[in-house]
Amino acid sequence: MAKQNLRQAIDFLYSRGLATSDSYTRHVLQCVQANDFVQAKRLQSHMQLHLFQPKDSFIHNQLLHLYAKCGKLSYAQHLFDNMTHRDVYSWNALLSAYAKLGLVQDLCTVFDQMPFRDSVSYNTLIACFATNGQSGKALKVIVRMQEDGFQPTQYSYVNALQGCSKLLDLKHGKQIHGRVVVSGCGDNTFVWNAIADVYAKCGDIHRARWLFDGMTHKNVVSWNLMISGYVKLGYHDECIRLFNKMKLSGLKPDQVTASNVINAYFQGGHVDDARRMFSEIPKKDEICWTTMIVGYAQNGREEDALMLFIDMLRGDVRPDSYTISSVVSSCAKLASLCHGQVVHGKVIVMGVDHSMLVSSALVDMYCKCGATLDAWSIFETMPARNVITWNSMIQGYAQNGQPHEALALYERMLQENIKPDSITFVGVLSACISADMVTEGQEYFKSISEHGMKPTLDHYACMVTLVGRSGSVDKAVDLIKSMPHEPDYLIWSTLLSVCAKKGDIKNSELAAGHLFELDPSNAGPYIMLSNLYAACGRWEEVGAVRSLMKKNNAKKFAAYSWVEVESEVHKFVSEDRTHPDLEKIYDKLNKLISVLQQIGYNPDTNIVLHNVGQEEKFKSISYHSEKLALAFALIRKPNGIAPIRIIKNIRVCDDCHAFMKFASVHIGRTIILRDSNKFHHFSGGKCSCKDHW
């Protein structure tokens, strides 16, 4: 309304002709107050039309400052060049116009041309240097300022120090600190906050704390910068202790404080404390919501992150790209395509679908939900991509049984001069594993050094799998022995998986022995070795491994699967007896097993660990969690055509893998099963993994 009234006032001015100096002054001040560049320009044109020349520089200075504030450099420069009266305020306004646009060199030229200066002139130059990553030059201006007879102000020091914080420039920060000590600004809270912030941001948290403790007047900013410093360095306990001291000091924490403390609670794994504090904040800003959502996502509480995101939208708080990417990543971890598609829809409505951060997260999400076609559609329409985006698509293809697409995309990546990183080669080597391309995989492995990198343990783990599966487990063992790295848990567990598939007991025992030493409480290696012994009928060794497992207190975590039907997630464990549709599920599954046996499915009872009869073994494998999930999905969607998507938290067993292949033939639908290792797209009796997983 104020801008509309202002426009009407200027319209009236044009209808009357030349105005008085007081009238022009009043209208200029109204333009400045409304921050209305358009009407200010009209007012200037009116004065020029009627050849009005003010007696002093006040009116033109006000217009200059407004043009500078709005980033209208050409208008500011033109007005300045035609002014008959210029004073230091006129020059300062022109300086601020150049500073606003970050034109450092031009700013320096104008500064050198100034016939007279004041402290504002120097502070504008200092701030411009600091903002544009030249904290060393900002320090030199402070020195020159003193040499020219001007005492640096608190703004001089604060601007220069903020530049040091931004650049993590501790060297110049210390030099400015020294000048502050001898300058007489020792009691200025803003200056000391800026000094402490430099030390905190540069990692010298103990010096920052020493300065903080010595401050006689602390404000909320003082406490926040220290609390933030502790959080960023991972000192979450100290952050919470300092927060409690802040409350005792009588100062009221603000939303910045709350966000940092919530972050600290999440760092320490105190999720409930974070939620409690979040709920106590009366008016939550975007940062608080984002901190809470990201914290949930990083602490394995993806479902809570999704629910909180919905609450955020209901509260009319607009999420930023970082928030949305975290929510999309939560959908990816849950492999919840339905929720991911809903969030994608929100992204489009909000107009942030072209954000590289969001688009990269969407590519990753669709890949991890087994929908590589959707991922590719987003990838292809992105206006710009970074190496993370390329990696997500390459790995997505590799994990979803499309190795040739992954390798073709890698070659295109090189053609577009995108430098691959370590993660890129994990995807490339994974693709070679999926395609049984041993020779090509070895060439890609050698090329890692050609791109200026050293192969990591992840790369060696891929090569162990590739070489071992090609039929030469001994060569895989030789590769491990020749590694420049000490083999870790990943390497030995990879070898054990390869050996288990090959039935190589000797090397399985070698790998398992190392794993028992590295992490005696992890039940996985015991179970894999036991299964291998059981498959060979070596029940005495099975008992020995089970005894060792019990002795080392290695507990097997529950295997489970879940399936999403009509936006609801249904979770199953082996031989589950808790689902409300229990009887229907078992009836459906038993009938399905019977039909599949008639078309060639032969239950693999060799994987049963216990030495029991065939009938008991058959019952033991018939009701694994993924089979129950499939039966439930077929009950709820008997005539569907869309793929059935099942997620399992551990690697799928041989029998369930064979079962899904036959089931895909009988039901005439694609079954997408994501286990802990990769995706399995079952269609027409075949799996995308080509029976290698």
XYZ file of C-alpha atoms in Angstrom:
693
model
C 0.000 0.000 0.000
C 2.870 2.393 0.823
C 4.421 1.808 -2.608
C 1.073 2.375 -4.293
C 0.611 5.659 -2.438
C 4.141 6.674 -3.370
C 3.488 5.953 -7.044
C 0.325 8.049 -6.896
C 2.247 10.910 -5.247
C 4.868 10.867 -8.019
C 2.084 10.711 -10.622
C 0.573 13.817 -9.042
C 3.992 15.493 -9.128
C 4.222 14.897 -12.889
C 0.811 16.485 -13.359
C 1.841 19.715 -11.571
C 5.281 20.631 -12.940
C 8.270 21.919 -10.921
C 8.096 21.133 -7.203
C 9.756 22.832 -4.257
C 12.989 21.637 -2.694
C 11.063 20.522 0.408
C 8.655 18.508 -1.732
C 11.489 16.759 -3.583
C 13.248 16.055 -0.287
C 10.091 14.570 1.238
C 9.453 12.336 -1.763
C 13.077 11.158 -1.914
C 12.971 10.137 1.738
C 9.718 8.257 1.088
C 11.385 6.375 -1.789
C 14.306 5.451 0.469
C 11.976 4.299 3.241
C 9.966 2.156 0.798
C 13.149 0.932 -0.922
C 11.425 1.807 -4.203
C 14.010 2.189 -6.957
C 11.420 2.641 -9.738
C 9.752 5.677 -8.169
C 13.138 7.117 -7.160
C 14.241 6.972 -10.795
C 11.006 8.672 -11.857
C 11.575 11.367 -9.252
C 15.140 11.955 -10.509
C 13.824 12.198 -14.086
C 11.253 14.772 -12.955
C 13.983 16.901 -11.370
C 16.098 16.683 -14.526
C 13.101 17.502 -16.717
C 12.502 20.728 -14.810
C 16.247 21.531 -14.467
C 16.041 21.387 -10.693
C 19.421 21.723 -8.983
C 19.456 21.232 -5.211
C 21.467 23.688 -3.131
C 23.399 20.872 -1.423
C 24.118 17.167 -1.980
C 21.514 15.753 0.431
C 18.820 14.777 -2.120
C 21.312 13.270 -4.579
C 23.134 11.445 -1.797
C 19.876 9.808 -0.728
C 19.245 8.676 -4.305
C 22.824 7.402 -4.595
C 22.486 5.299 -1.445
C 19.191 3.854 -2.674
C 20.657 2.975 -6.085
C 23.657 1.382 -4.360
C 21.437 -0.621 -2.021
C 19.413 -1.900 -4.986
C 22.587 -2.827 -6.898
C 21.892 -0.286 -9.668
C 25.509 0.669 -10.315
C 25.043 2.319 -13.708
C 22.343 4.655 -12.353
C 24.481 5.477 -9.317
C 27.552 6.194 -11.447
C 25.578 8.379 -13.896
C 24.018 10.406 -11.082
C 27.372 10.777 -9.338
C 29.081 11.981 -12.535
C 26.461 14.717 -13.017
C 26.346 16.001 -9.447
C 27.441 19.628 -9.013
C 27.955 19.185 -5.266
C 29.799 16.129 -3.929
C 30.874 15.444 -0.390
C 32.301 12.416 1.436
C 28.791 10.927 1.698
C 28.477 11.025 -2.106
C 31.773 9.168 -2.531
C 30.824 6.641 0.160
C 27.521 5.961 -1.613
C 29.374 5.240 -4.860
C 31.799 2.994 -2.965
C 28.908 0.992 -1.520
C 27.463 0.536 -5.031
C 30.700 -1.130 -6.208
C 30.975 -3.099 -2.944
C 27.410 -4.389 -3.333
C 28.380 -6.050 -6.620
C 31.761 -7.292 -5.358
C 33.720 -5.220 -7.892
C 36.848 -5.049 -5.770
C 39.242 -3.562 -8.335
C 36.815 -0.826 -9.393
C 36.121 -0.109 -5.748
C 39.840 0.376 -5.099
C 40.055 2.776 -8.064
C 37.204 4.900 -6.727
C 38.703 4.815 -3.221
C 42.057 6.084 -4.529
C 40.303 8.919 -6.419
C 38.495 10.205 -3.332
C 39.574 13.759 -2.418
C 38.559 13.143 1.193
C 37.624 10.091 3.231
C 36.148 9.156 6.591
C 36.057 5.922 8.606
C 33.025 4.732 6.594
C 35.145 4.846 3.418
C 37.789 2.591 4.937
C 35.194 0.269 6.480
C 33.477 -0.170 3.106
C 36.811 -1.192 1.565
C 37.607 -3.520 4.483
C 34.186 -5.189 4.273
C 34.486 -5.652 0.505
C 37.914 -7.287 0.804
C 36.732 -9.525 3.652
C 33.527 -10.560 1.880
C 35.383 -11.422 -1.313
C 37.987 -13.685 0.275
C 40.851 -11.210 0.703
C 41.250 -10.997 4.469
C 44.966 -10.188 4.133
C 44.156 -7.052 2.143
C 41.454 -6.170 4.676
C 44.152 -6.194 7.366
C 46.355 -3.917 5.235
C 43.505 -1.411 4.953
C 43.192 -1.371 8.744
C 46.915 -0.537 8.963
C 46.574 2.151 6.264
C 43.543 3.543 8.046
C 45.620 4.122 11.178
C 48.496 5.575 9.153
C 46.062 8.046 7.561
C 44.984 9.231 10.980
C 41.709 7.319 11.371
C 41.045 5.056 14.315
C 39.590 1.691 13.221
C 36.064 1.213 14.544
C 34.391 -1.926 15.816
C 32.995 -2.404 12.289
C 36.523 -2.321 10.862
C 37.649 -5.169 13.077
C 34.417 -7.179 12.929
C 34.264 -7.079 9.115
C 37.909 -8.117 8.762
C 37.522 -10.882 11.362
C 34.398 -12.233 9.679
C 36.413 -12.501 6.488
C 39.029 -14.542 8.350
C 36.330 -16.821 9.763
C 34.888 -17.365 6.325
C 38.283 -18.282 4.854
C 39.468 -20.169 7.960
C 42.385 -17.696 7.870
C 43.793 -18.066 11.381
C 47.084 -16.317 10.537
C 45.512 -12.959 9.689
C 42.892 -13.496 12.375
C 45.642 -13.625 14.986
C 47.232 -10.457 13.596
C 43.934 -8.589 13.801
C 43.475 -9.981 17.315
C 46.796 -8.433 18.261
C 45.766 -5.030 16.893
C 42.476 -5.202 18.804
C 44.344 -5.794 22.060
C 46.313 -2.529 21.693
C 43.451 -0.551 20.129
C 41.270 0.098 23.125
C 38.361 -2.040 21.883
C 38.916 -4.498 24.693
C 35.415 -4.178 26.156
C 33.516 -4.404 22.876
C 31.452 -7.594 22.914
C 30.901 -7.627 19.138
C 34.638 -7.484 18.444
C 35.508 -10.207 20.950
C 32.712 -12.382 19.596
C 34.276 -12.061 16.142
C 37.750 -12.934 17.493
C 36.485 -15.994 19.363
C 34.572 -17.048 16.256
C 37.780 -17.024 14.174
C 39.505 -19.386 16.605
C 36.423 -21.631 16.883
C 35.885 -21.852 13.116
C 39.591 -22.545 12.555
C 39.490 -25.478 14.984
C 41.320 -23.864 17.938
C 38.329 -24.372 20.206
C 40.387 -24.210 23.403
C 41.695 -20.702 22.605
C 38.172 -19.670 21.662
C 36.904 -20.957 25.014
C 39.682 -19.103 26.844
C 38.626 -15.855 25.159
C 34.965 -16.624 25.837
C 35.559 -17.261 29.525
C 37.489 -13.959 29.774
C 34.692 -11.843 28.293
C 33.068 -9.558 30.866
C 29.918 -9.002 28.808
C 28.524 -12.028 26.985
C 25.433 -11.884 24.815
C 23.454 -14.675 23.130
C 25.761 -14.493 20.102
C 28.763 -15.155 22.373
C 27.203 -18.343 23.714
C 25.954 -19.436 20.287
C 29.330 -19.204 18.578
C 30.960 -21.313 21.297
C 28.155 -23.875 21.298
C 28.285 -24.009 17.484
C 32.072 -24.432 17.591
C 31.790 -27.438 19.890
C 29.090 -29.022 17.709
C 31.085 -28.641 14.489
C 34.111 -30.303 16.077
C 31.996 -33.144 17.487
C 32.306 -32.153 21.163
C 28.622 -32.775 21.780
C 28.923 -33.360 25.542
C 30.762 -30.065 26.052
C 28.155 -28.330 23.915
C 25.342 -29.556 26.159
C 27.271 -28.595 29.325
C 27.800 -25.083 27.963
C 24.133 -24.854 27.050
C 23.173 -25.661 30.643
C 25.560 -22.930 31.845
C 23.942 -20.489 29.437
C 20.535 -21.161 30.974
C 21.965 -20.577 34.459
C 23.443 -17.250 33.307
C 19.955 -15.876 32.806
C 20.220 -15.435 29.019
C 17.369 -16.858 26.978
C 18.492 -19.247 24.199
C 17.289 -18.383 20.710
C 16.559 -20.627 17.725
C 20.229 -20.707 16.718
C 21.079 -22.052 20.172
C 18.294 -24.616 19.987
C 19.350 -25.881 16.549
C 22.953 -26.371 17.678
C 21.965 -28.171 20.872
C 19.515 -30.403 19.002
C 22.381 -31.237 16.642
C 24.595 -32.046 19.646
C 21.959 -34.393 21.076
C 21.800 -36.226 17.752
C 25.606 -36.457 17.598
C 25.567 -38.170 20.977
C 22.729 -40.490 19.975
C 20.281 -38.824 22.397
C 17.391 -38.771 19.940
C 14.646 -38.462 22.565
C 16.384 -35.481 24.184
C 16.589 -33.809 20.779
C 12.888 -34.381 20.209
C 12.034 -33.033 23.673
C 13.982 -29.852 23.096
C 12.491 -29.416 19.639
C 8.962 -29.721 21.038
C 9.721 -27.003 23.625
C 10.569 -24.386 20.964
C 7.464 -22.162 20.675
C 8.148 -20.829 17.178
C 10.354 -23.023 15.049
C 12.213 -21.625 12.057
C 13.404 -23.440 8.951
C 16.802 -24.214 10.520
C 15.253 -25.932 13.563
C 13.015 -28.096 11.393
C 15.896 -28.999 9.097
C 18.212 -29.870 11.997
C 15.580 -32.190 13.426
C 14.775 -33.873 10.100
C 18.449 -34.385 9.211
C 19.158 -35.678 12.724
C 16.420 -38.283 12.443
C 17.690 -39.343 9.011
C 21.270 -39.715 10.270
C 20.217 -41.747 13.319
C 18.259 -44.422 11.484
C 14.879 -42.831 12.171
C 13.902 -42.260 8.551
C 10.182 -42.772 9.157
C 10.231 -40.066 11.841
C 12.047 -37.772 9.404
C 9.253 -38.250 6.862
C 6.519 -37.614 9.424
C 8.279 -34.489 10.659
C 8.612 -33.213 7.103
C 4.841 -33.515 6.728
C 4.381 -31.553 9.979
C 6.786 -28.912 8.662
C 4.688 -28.427 5.532
C 1.494 -28.268 7.596
C 3.102 -25.541 9.680
C 3.601 -23.402 6.550
C 7.387 -23.506 6.929
C 9.064 -23.637 3.524
C 11.853 -26.238 3.440
C 15.067 -25.452 1.610
C 16.961 -27.707 -0.780
C 19.032 -29.222 2.039
C 15.904 -30.211 3.985
C 14.263 -31.754 0.938
C 17.392 -33.666 -0.073
C 17.545 -35.167 3.451
C 13.902 -36.248 3.223
C 14.480 -37.772 -0.212
C 17.521 -39.610 1.187
C 15.295 -41.006 3.964
C 12.937 -42.357 1.304
C 15.973 -43.918 -0.398
C 17.116 -45.657 2.791
C 13.609 -47.011 3.348
C 13.320 -47.871 -0.365
C 9.898 -46.233 -0.103
C 9.055 -45.422 -3.702
C 5.566 -44.234 -2.806
C 6.773 -41.634 -0.301
C 9.635 -40.684 -2.600
C 7.204 -39.967 -5.428
C 5.049 -37.827 -3.126
C 8.083 -35.781 -2.054
C 9.116 -35.488 -5.713
C 5.681 -34.030 -6.435
C 6.158 -31.463 -3.651
C 9.562 -30.613 -5.102
C 8.008 -29.814 -8.482
C 5.213 -27.723 -6.930
C 7.752 -25.754 -4.885
C 9.877 -25.135 -7.977
C 13.121 -26.579 -6.596
C 13.281 -29.581 -8.932
C 16.221 -28.026 -10.798
C 18.334 -27.728 -7.656
C 21.408 -29.915 -8.142
C 21.274 -31.031 -4.505
C 17.623 -32.096 -4.753
C 17.917 -33.628 -8.226
C 20.965 -35.674 -7.199
C 19.058 -36.962 -4.156
C 16.092 -37.887 -6.384
C 18.364 -39.791 -8.783
C 19.809 -41.716 -5.835
C 16.358 -42.363 -4.359
C 14.870 -43.776 -7.550
C 17.940 -45.960 -8.065
C 17.680 -47.312 -4.513
C 14.000 -48.038 -5.091
C 14.885 -50.049 -8.194
C 13.357 -47.482 -10.576
C 16.364 -46.693 -12.750
C 14.196 -45.453 -15.639
C 12.781 -42.681 -13.413
C 16.270 -41.907 -12.131
C 17.552 -41.612 -15.698
C 14.705 -39.240 -16.657
C 15.765 -36.843 -13.900
C 19.462 -37.293 -14.649
C 19.013 -36.443 -18.329
C 16.969 -33.280 -17.649
C 19.326 -31.817 -15.041
C 20.788 -28.496 -16.247
C 24.035 -29.253 -14.406
C 25.509 -32.324 -12.756
C 28.362 -32.923 -10.351
C 30.365 -36.073 -9.712
C 27.899 -37.120 -6.973
C 25.068 -37.196 -9.511
C 27.108 -39.259 -11.987
C 28.125 -41.657 -9.207
C 24.512 -42.167 -8.100
C 23.432 -43.081 -11.618
C 26.439 -45.313 -12.315
C 26.045 -47.164 -9.016
C 22.299 -47.343 -9.525
C 22.739 -49.106 -12.838
C 25.395 -51.425 -11.392
C 23.294 -52.406 -8.373
C 20.146 -52.932 -10.444
C 21.647 -55.411 -12.856
C 22.341 -52.974 -15.715
C 26.149 -53.150 -15.829
C 26.562 -52.227 -19.484
C 24.523 -49.051 -18.973
C 26.730 -48.225 -15.971
C 29.957 -48.622 -17.941
C 28.610 -46.668 -20.912
C 27.661 -43.846 -18.578
C 31.155 -43.865 -17.081
C 32.680 -43.457 -20.547
C 30.294 -40.576 -21.230
C 31.317 -39.032 -17.923
C 34.942 -39.007 -19.068
C 33.964 -37.530 -22.426
C 32.256 -34.648 -20.628
C 35.486 -34.021 -18.676
C 33.976 -34.910 -15.291
C 36.794 -36.158 -13.075
C 35.887 -39.475 -11.437
C 36.498 -39.996 -7.745
C 36.971 -43.028 -5.532
C 33.226 -43.740 -5.354
C 32.939 -43.667 -9.150
C 35.287 -46.629 -9.429
C 33.346 -48.603 -6.817
C 30.346 -48.293 -9.141
C 32.401 -49.164 -12.228
C 33.968 -52.233 -10.610
C 30.558 -53.305 -9.261
C 29.268 -53.172 -12.820
C 32.136 -55.401 -13.949
C 31.192 -57.875 -11.207
C 27.558 -57.937 -12.395
C 28.649 -58.543 -16.002
C 31.422 -61.066 -15.155
C 33.883 -58.789 -16.953
C 37.106 -59.859 -15.251
C 39.603 -58.531 -17.804
C 37.788 -55.197 -18.148
C 37.520 -54.915 -14.364
C 41.270 -55.397 -13.994
C 41.858 -52.643 -16.568
C 39.533 -50.259 -14.759
C 41.272 -51.123 -11.487
C 44.654 -50.224 -13.032
C 43.236 -46.946 -14.364
C 42.495 -45.686 -10.842
C 46.130 -44.616 -10.469
C 45.984 -42.952 -13.906
C 43.370 -40.600 -12.469
C 45.678 -39.593 -9.617
C 44.210 -41.871 -6.937
C 45.337 -44.886 -4.973
C 43.029 -47.903 -4.825
C 41.129 -48.062 -1.533
C 39.986 -51.072 0.450
C 36.561 -50.724 -1.216
C 38.226 -51.120 -4.620
C 40.187 -54.163 -3.436
C 36.990 -55.693 -2.044
C 35.418 -55.372 -5.502
C 38.448 -57.031 -7.085
C 38.378 -59.877 -4.550
C 34.774 -60.526 -5.548
C 35.505 -60.232 -9.270
C 38.579 -62.476 -9.221
C 37.094 -64.960 -6.748
C 33.850 -65.428 -8.622
C 35.707 -66.013 -11.891
C 36.745 -69.339 -10.452
C 40.023 -68.536 -8.776
C 39.577 -68.081 -5.035
C 43.300 -68.662 -4.512
C 44.037 -65.670 -6.774
C 41.681 -63.592 -4.646
C 43.649 -64.647 -1.563
C 46.920 -63.755 -3.311
C 45.465 -60.329 -4.148
C 44.665 -59.752 -0.476
C 48.209 -60.711 0.517
C 49.671 -58.277 -2.036
C 47.581 -55.314 -0.873
C 49.454 -52.225 0.420
C 46.724 -51.939 3.071
C 46.111 -54.103 6.116
C 43.008 -56.179 5.257
C 39.989 -54.973 7.228
C 36.622 -56.490 8.049
C 35.232 -55.650 4.607
C 38.003 -57.532 2.788
C 37.742 -60.704 4.832
C 33.917 -60.730 4.802
C 34.028 -60.298 1.022
C 36.359 -63.265 0.711
C 34.138 -65.332 3.009
C 31.086 -64.566 0.860
C 32.938 -65.617 -2.293
C 34.213 -68.803 -0.672
C 30.764 -69.691 0.682
C 29.320 -69.446 -2.831
C 32.138 -71.609 -4.179
C 31.968 -74.119 -1.335
C 35.649 -73.462 -0.590
C 35.937 -74.564 3.036
C 39.708 -74.027 3.362
C 39.653 -70.352 2.421
C 36.334 -69.854 4.201
C 38.017 -70.942 7.413
C 40.884 -68.539 6.688
C 38.537 -65.592 6.186
C 36.278 -66.499 9.114
C 39.267 -66.805 11.438
C 40.310 -63.228 10.715
C 36.732 -62.031 11.120
C 36.392 -63.755 14.508
C 39.465 -61.814 15.652
C 38.406 -58.461 14.219
C 34.860 -58.538 15.608
C 34.114 -61.590 17.734
C 30.581 -60.373 18.582
C 29.391 -60.184 14.962
C 27.284 -63.259 14.302
C 27.443 -63.058 10.492
C 30.714 -64.959 9.888
C 29.752 -67.712 12.345
C 26.468 -68.244 10.532
C 28.057 -68.260 7.070
C 30.699 -70.789 8.107
C 28.092 -72.914 9.895
C 25.886 -72.920 6.806
C 28.837 -74.048 4.702
C 29.630 -76.887 7.100
C 25.945 -77.849 7.238
C 25.706 -77.960 3.444
C 28.574 -80.464 3.480
C 26.995 -82.487 6.302
C 29.872 -81.707 8.686
C 27.660 -81.430 11.766
C 30.513 -81.711 14.259
C 32.093 -78.541 12.856
C 28.660 -76.888 12.887
C 28.446 -77.574 16.614
C 31.958 -76.240 17.199
C 31.174 -72.970 15.415
C 27.903 -72.599 17.314
C 29.783 -73.147 20.602
C 32.363 -70.515 19.656
C 29.568 -68.159 18.713
C 27.962 -68.644 22.120
C 31.296 -68.268 23.916
C 31.946 -64.919 22.199
C 28.395 -63.782 22.936
C 27.766 -63.181 19.230
C 24.065 -62.576 18.815
C 22.288 -62.932 15.497
C 20.194 -59.900 14.684
C 16.706 -60.546 13.369
C 16.297 -60.917 9.620
C 13.215 -59.160 8.315
C 11.591 -57.989 5.113
C 9.084 -55.298 4.414
C 6.755 -54.457 1.572
C 4.943 -51.185 0.894
C 1.297 -51.519 -0.146
C -0.993 -48.494 -0.563
C 1.469 -46.199 1.259
C 1.637 -48.553 4.260
C 4.747 -50.522 5.188
C 4.227 -54.104 6.382
C 7.134 -55.823 8.097
C 7.701 -59.575 8.417
C 10.171 -61.857 10.163
C 10.751 -65.512 9.410
C 7.753 -67.662 10.435
C 5.961 -64.452 11.457
C 2.848 -64.987 13.577
C 1.980 -61.379 14.384
C 0.357 -59.986 11.234
C -3.460 -59.514 11.406
C -3.834 -61.300 8.017
C -1.806 -64.243 9.309
C -4.080 -67.074 8.115
C -4.615 -65.593 4.644
C -0.876 -65.033 4.180
C 0.106 -68.603 5.096
C -2.701 -70.059 3.012
C -1.636 -67.992 0.004
C 2.039 -68.879 0.460
C 1.392 -72.616 0.850
C -0.675 -72.652 -2.343
C 2.016 -70.686 -4.169
C 4.758 -73.092 -3.038
C 2.683 -76.028 -4.247
C 2.123 -74.460 -7.682
C 5.795 -73.513 -8.054
C 6.889 -77.048 -7.198
C 4.771 -78.288 -10.078
C 6.634 -76.013 -12.533
C 10.113 -76.966 -11.324
C 10.825 -75.221 -8.006
C 12.770 -77.541 -5.708
C 13.202 -76.169 -2.151
C 16.876 -76.068 -1.182
C 16.918 -77.674 2.248
C 20.725 -77.804 2.266
C 20.845 -74.296 3.697
C 19.153 -75.429 6.933
C 21.708 -75.293 9.703
C 20.196 -77.926 12.016
C 20.597 -81.676 11.611
C 16.894 -82.501 11.346
C 14.625 -84.409 8.991
C 13.696 -83.282 5.488
C 10.133 -82.376 6.480
C 11.339 -80.090 9.261
C 13.950 -78.575 6.938
C 11.245 -77.895 4.371
C 9.097 -76.095 6.954
C 12.120 -74.150 8.140
C 12.796 -72.562 4.735
C 9.198 -72.223 3.543
C 8.297 -69.209 5.664
C 11.230 -66.848 5.265
C 10.302 -63.198 5.618
C 10.532 -62.268 1.917
C 8.197 -65.116 0.973
C 5.628 -63.920 3.510
C 5.977 -60.375 2.167
C 5.363 -61.596 -1.398
C 2.279 -63.579 -0.355
C 0.860 -60.527 1.432
C 1.463 -58.289 -1.591
C -0.335 -60.805 -3.839
C -3.316 -60.832 -1.476
C -3.597 -57.049 -1.433
C -2.831 -56.554 -5.151
C -3.845 -59.827 -6.853
C -4.382 -58.326 -10.297
C -1.713 -55.629 -10.273
C 0.705 -55.041 -13.098
C 3.217 -52.829 -11.281
C 6.338 -54.539 -9.882
C 6.170 -55.910 -6.358
C 8.931 -54.305 -4.301
C 10.325 -56.115 -1.268
C 13.186 -54.991 0.954
C 15.280 -57.350 3.097
C 17.832 -56.269 5.704
C 20.266 -59.150 5.028
C 21.396 -61.049 1.971
C 18.710 -63.218 0.340
C 19.312 -66.961 0.702
C 19.737 -69.333 -2.260
C 16.327 -70.915 -1.784
C 14.399 -67.633 -1.652
C 16.303 -66.423 -4.701
C 15.236 -69.510 -6.666
C 11.702 -69.197 -5.281
C 11.369 -65.606 -6.548
C 12.524 -66.597 -10.028
C 9.789 -69.230 -10.322
C 7.223 -66.906 -8.721
C 7.908 -64.227 -11.349
C 6.958 -66.775 -14.045
C 3.752 -67.896 -12.351
C 2.345 -64.460 -11.422
C 3.543 -62.799 -14.633
C 4.866 -59.777 -12.765
C 8.284 -58.367 -11.980
C 9.452 -58.828 -8.400
C 12.090 -56.356 -7.221
C 13.894 -57.550 -4.106
C 16.509 -55.328 -2.515
C 18.722 -57.163 -0.036
C 21.739 -55.884 1.895
C 23.988 -56.403 -1.114
C 22.127 -55.420 -4.281
C 18.862 -55.335 -6.200
C 17.331 -58.437 -7.704
C 14.878 -57.810 -10.550
C 13.051 -61.123 -11.059
C 11.202 -61.374 -14.352
C 10.288 -64.335 -16.554
C 12.213 -66.753 -14.350
C 15.482 -64.811 -14.472
C 17.221 -62.421 -12.104
C 19.124 -59.278 -13.055
C 22.038 -60.392 -10.857
C 22.566 -63.470 -13.087
C 22.678 -65.534 -9.891
C 25.723 -63.676 -8.557
C 25.102 -61.847 -5.289
